[in-house]
Short mmCIF file of C-alpha atoms in Angstrom, two decimals:
data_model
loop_
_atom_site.label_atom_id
_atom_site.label_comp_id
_atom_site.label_asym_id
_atom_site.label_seq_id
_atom_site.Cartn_x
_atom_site.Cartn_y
_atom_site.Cartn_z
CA UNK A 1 13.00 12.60 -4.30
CA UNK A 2 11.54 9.30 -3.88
CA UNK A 3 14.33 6.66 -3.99
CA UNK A 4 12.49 3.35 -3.46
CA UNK A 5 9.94 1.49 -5.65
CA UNK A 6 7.11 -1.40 -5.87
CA UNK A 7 8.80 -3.90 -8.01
CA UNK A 8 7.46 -4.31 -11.76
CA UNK A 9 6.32 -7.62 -10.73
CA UNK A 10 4.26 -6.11 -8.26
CA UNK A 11 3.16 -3.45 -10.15
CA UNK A 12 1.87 -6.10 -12.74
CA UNK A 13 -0.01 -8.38 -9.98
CA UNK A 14 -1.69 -5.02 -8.70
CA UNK A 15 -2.91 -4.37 -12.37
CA UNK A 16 -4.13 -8.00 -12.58
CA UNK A 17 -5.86 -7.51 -9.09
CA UNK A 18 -4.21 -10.78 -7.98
CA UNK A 19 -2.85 -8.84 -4.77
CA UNK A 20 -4.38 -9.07 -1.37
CA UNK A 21 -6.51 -5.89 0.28
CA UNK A 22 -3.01 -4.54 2.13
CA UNK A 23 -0.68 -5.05 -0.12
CA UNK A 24 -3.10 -3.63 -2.77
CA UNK A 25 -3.59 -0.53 -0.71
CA UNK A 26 0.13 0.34 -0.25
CA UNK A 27 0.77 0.25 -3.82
CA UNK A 28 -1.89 2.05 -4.68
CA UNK A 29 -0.59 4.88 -2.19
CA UNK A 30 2.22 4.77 -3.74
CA UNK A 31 1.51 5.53 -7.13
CA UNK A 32 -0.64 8.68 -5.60
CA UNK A 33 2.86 9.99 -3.98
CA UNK A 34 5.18 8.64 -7.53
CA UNK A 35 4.48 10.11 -10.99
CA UNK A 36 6.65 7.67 -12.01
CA UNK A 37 4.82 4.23 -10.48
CA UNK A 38 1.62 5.44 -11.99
CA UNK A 39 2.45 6.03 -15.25
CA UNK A 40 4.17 2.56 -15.11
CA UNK A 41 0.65 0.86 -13.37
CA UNK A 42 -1.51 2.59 -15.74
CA UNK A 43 0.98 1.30 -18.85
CA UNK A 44 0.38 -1.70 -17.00
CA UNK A 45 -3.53 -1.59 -16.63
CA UNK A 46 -4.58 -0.81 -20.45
CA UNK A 47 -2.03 -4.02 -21.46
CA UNK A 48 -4.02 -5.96 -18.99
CA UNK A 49 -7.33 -4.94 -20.40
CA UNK A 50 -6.44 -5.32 -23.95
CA UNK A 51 -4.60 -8.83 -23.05
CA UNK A 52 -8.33 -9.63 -21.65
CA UNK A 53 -9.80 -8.47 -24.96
CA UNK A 54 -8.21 -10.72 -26.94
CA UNK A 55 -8.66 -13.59 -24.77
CA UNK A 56 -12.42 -12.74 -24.58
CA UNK A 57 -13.04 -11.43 -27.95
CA UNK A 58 -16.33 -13.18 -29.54
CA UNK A 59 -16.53 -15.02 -33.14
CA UNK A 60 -17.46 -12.59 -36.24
CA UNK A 61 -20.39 -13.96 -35.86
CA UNK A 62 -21.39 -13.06 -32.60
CA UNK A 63 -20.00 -9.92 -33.12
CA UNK A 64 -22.38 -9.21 -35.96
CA UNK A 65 -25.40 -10.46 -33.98
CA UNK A 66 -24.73 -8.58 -30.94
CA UNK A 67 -24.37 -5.40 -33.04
CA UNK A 68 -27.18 -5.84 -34.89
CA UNK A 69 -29.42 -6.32 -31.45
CA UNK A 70 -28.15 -3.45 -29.87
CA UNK A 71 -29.08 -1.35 -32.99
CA UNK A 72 -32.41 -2.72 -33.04
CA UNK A 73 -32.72 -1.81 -29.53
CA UNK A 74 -31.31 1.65 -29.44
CA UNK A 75 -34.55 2.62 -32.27
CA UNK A 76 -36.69 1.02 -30.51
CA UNK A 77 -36.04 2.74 -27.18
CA UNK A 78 -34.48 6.35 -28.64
CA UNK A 79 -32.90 6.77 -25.27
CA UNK A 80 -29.40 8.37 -24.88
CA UNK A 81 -26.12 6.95 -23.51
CA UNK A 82 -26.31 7.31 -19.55
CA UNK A 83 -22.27 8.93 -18.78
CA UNK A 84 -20.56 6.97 -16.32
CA UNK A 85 -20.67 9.06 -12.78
CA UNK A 86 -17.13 9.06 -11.30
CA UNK A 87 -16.98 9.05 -7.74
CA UNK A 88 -13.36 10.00 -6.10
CA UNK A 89 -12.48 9.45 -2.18
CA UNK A 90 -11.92 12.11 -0.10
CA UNK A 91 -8.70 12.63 1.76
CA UNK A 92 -8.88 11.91 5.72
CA UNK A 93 -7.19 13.48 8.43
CA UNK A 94 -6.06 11.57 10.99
CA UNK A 95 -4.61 12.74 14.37
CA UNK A 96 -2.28 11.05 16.59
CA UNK A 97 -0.01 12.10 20.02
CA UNK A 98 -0.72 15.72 18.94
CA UNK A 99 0.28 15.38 14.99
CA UNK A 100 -1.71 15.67 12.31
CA UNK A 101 -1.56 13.96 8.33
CA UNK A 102 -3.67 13.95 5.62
CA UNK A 103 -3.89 9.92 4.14
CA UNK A 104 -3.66 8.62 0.41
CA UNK A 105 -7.06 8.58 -0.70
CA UNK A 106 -5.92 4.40 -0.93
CA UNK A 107 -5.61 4.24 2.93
CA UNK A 108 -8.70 7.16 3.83
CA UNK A 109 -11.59 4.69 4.26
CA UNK A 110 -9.84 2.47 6.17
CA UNK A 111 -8.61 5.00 9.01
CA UNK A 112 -11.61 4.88 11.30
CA UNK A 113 -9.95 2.60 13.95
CA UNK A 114 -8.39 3.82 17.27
CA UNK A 115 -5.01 3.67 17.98
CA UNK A 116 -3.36 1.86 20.40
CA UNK A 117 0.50 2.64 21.95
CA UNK A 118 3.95 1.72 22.90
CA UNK A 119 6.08 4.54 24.24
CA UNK A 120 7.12 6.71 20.98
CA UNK A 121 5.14 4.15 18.76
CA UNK A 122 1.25 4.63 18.08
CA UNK A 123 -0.28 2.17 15.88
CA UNK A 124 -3.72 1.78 14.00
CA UNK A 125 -4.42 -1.82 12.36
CA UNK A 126 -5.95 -1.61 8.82
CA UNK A 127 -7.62 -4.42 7.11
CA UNK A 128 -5.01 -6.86 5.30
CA UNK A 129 -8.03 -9.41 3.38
CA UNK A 130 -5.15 -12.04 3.97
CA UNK A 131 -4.79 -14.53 7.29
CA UNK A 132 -1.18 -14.12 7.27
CA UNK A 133 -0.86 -10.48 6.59
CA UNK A 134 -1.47 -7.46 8.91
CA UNK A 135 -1.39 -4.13 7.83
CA UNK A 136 -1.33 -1.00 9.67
CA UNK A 137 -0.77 2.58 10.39
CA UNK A 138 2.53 3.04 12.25
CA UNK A 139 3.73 6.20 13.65
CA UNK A 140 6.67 7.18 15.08
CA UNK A 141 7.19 10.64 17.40
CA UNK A 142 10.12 13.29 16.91
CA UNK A 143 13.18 11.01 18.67
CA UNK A 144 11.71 7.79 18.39
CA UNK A 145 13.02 4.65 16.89
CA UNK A 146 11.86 1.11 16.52
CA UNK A 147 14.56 -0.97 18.18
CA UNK A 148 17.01 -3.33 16.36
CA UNK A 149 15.33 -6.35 14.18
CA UNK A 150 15.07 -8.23 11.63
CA UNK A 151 12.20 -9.88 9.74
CA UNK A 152 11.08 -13.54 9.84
CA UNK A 153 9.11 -13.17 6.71
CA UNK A 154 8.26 -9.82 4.51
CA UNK A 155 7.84 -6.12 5.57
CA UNK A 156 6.44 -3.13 3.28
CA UNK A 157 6.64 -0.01 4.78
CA UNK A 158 5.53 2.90 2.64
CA UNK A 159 6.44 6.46 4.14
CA UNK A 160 3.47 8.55 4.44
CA UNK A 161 5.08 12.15 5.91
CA UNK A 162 7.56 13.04 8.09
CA UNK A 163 11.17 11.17 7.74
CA UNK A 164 13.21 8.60 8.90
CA UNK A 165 16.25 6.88 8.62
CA UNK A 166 18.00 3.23 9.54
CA UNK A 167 21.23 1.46 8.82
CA UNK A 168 20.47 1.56 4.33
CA UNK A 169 19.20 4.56 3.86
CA UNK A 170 17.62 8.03 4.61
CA UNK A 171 14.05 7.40 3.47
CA UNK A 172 11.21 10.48 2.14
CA UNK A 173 7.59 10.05 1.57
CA UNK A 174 6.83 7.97 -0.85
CA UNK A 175 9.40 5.50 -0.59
CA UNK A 176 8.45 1.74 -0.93
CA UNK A 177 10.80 -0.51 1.28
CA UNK A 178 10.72 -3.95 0.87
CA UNK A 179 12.60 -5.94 3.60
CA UNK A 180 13.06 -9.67 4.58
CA UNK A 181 15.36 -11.91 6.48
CA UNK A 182 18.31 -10.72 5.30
CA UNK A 183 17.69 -7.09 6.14
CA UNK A 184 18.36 -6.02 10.02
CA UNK A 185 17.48 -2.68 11.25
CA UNK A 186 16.99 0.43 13.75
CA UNK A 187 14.07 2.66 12.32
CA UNK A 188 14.48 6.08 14.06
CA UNK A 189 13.15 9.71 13.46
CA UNK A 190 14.32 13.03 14.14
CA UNK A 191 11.19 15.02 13.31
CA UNK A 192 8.18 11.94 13.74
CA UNK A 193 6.63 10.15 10.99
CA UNK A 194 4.02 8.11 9.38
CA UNK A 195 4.04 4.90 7.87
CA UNK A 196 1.87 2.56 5.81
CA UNK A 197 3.06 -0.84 6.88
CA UNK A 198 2.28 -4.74 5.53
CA UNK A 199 3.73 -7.79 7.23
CA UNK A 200 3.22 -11.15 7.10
CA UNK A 201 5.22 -12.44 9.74
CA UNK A 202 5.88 -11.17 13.00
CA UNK A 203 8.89 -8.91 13.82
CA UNK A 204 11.96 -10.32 15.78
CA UNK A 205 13.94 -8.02 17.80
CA UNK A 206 17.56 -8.94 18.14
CA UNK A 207 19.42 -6.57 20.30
CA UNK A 208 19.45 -5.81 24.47
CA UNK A 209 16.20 -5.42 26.65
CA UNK A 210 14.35 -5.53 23.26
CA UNK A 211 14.96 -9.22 22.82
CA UNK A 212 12.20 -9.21 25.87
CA UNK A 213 9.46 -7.58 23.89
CA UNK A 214 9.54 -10.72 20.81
CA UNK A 215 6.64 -12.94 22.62
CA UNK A 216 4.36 -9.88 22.42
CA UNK A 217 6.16 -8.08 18.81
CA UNK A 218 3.04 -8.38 16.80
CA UNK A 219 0.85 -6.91 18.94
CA UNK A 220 4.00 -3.47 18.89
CA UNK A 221 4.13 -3.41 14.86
#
């Protein structure tokens, strides 16, 4: 059961479409994985469309006028309504050190990078649409773990498949963590998995040999 949620302040910038590209995408994958997010984002949507309408919503008068035109219009031309053509994203599948996951429809279009690795970590980077953001796929193999750190500005991870588990909490797909400075961690997996991940500042490892790998951190996560 999914455990961990976007905040409702974030759900309410993502229906105002004030978020940026990465951010945007993980919490749109995450109301495909939670009922419950996506009942809340589309509650969320239609009072951010009819807040528009009212703020837009022309004089009487205009009104009248713009009825009356398009009447006049639809006898002159007799033509039918033209239905709106819906066009849904297919699912990719995307392969990595011998595993194999099928991606939110959110993330699909995106996954056409290669990726690039560091030991048990494997690591495709996704388009953020924000200079201080990076977003990326991160996976983990079976008996991995990302060593000891904490966070010198925001991480997102959303959990795509597969578990894992760190000094808070055991974590399922679906689950939306939000973590920052005050949050210090070991990421590890028993059986592999794969993450959706946002950051917007690099990762600082705090812990043994680790410590070494800081200078290069953002080019690991």
């Amino acid at each position: 059961m999914i455990k961990y949620h976007p905040k409702q302040e974030m759900l309410l910038l993502h229906a105002q479409g004030q978020l940026h590209l990465g951010l945007a995408n993980a919490v749109s994958a995450h109301c495909e994985l939670c009922a419950e997010c996506r009942h809340k984002l589309n509650v969320l949507t239609e009072q951010v469309a009819q807040a528009s309408l009212v703020d837009n919503r022309p004089s009487v008068e205009a009104t009248n006028t713009e009825m009356d035109f398009s009447d006049m219009m639809d006898q002159i031309m007799g033509l039918p309504a033209t239905p709106q053509t819906s066009h849904s994203t297919s699912r990719k599948i995307v392969q990595v050190n011998g595993y194999q996951y099928q991606l939110p429809r959110a993330l699909s279009q995106q996954a056409n990078k290669s990726w690039s690795g560091f030991g048990k970590i494997s690591r495709m980077r996704l388009d953020a649409d924000d200079d201080t953001a990076r977003a990326s796929l991160l996976h983990i193999d079976a008996n991995g773990e990302i060593p000891e750190h904490t966070h010198t500005g925001r991480e997102i991870t959303l959990l795509l498949s597969g578990s894992f588990e760190d000094e808070f909490s055991q974590y399922v797909p679906g689950d939306f963590i939000e973590l920052d400075a005050q949050h210090k961690h070991t990421p590890k997996t028993t059986n592999g998995c794969l993450c959706y991940t946002v950051v917007d500042a690099p990762l600082h490892f705090t812990k043994g040999i680790s410590k070494l790998l800081n200078p290069i951190g953002e080019l690991i996560y």
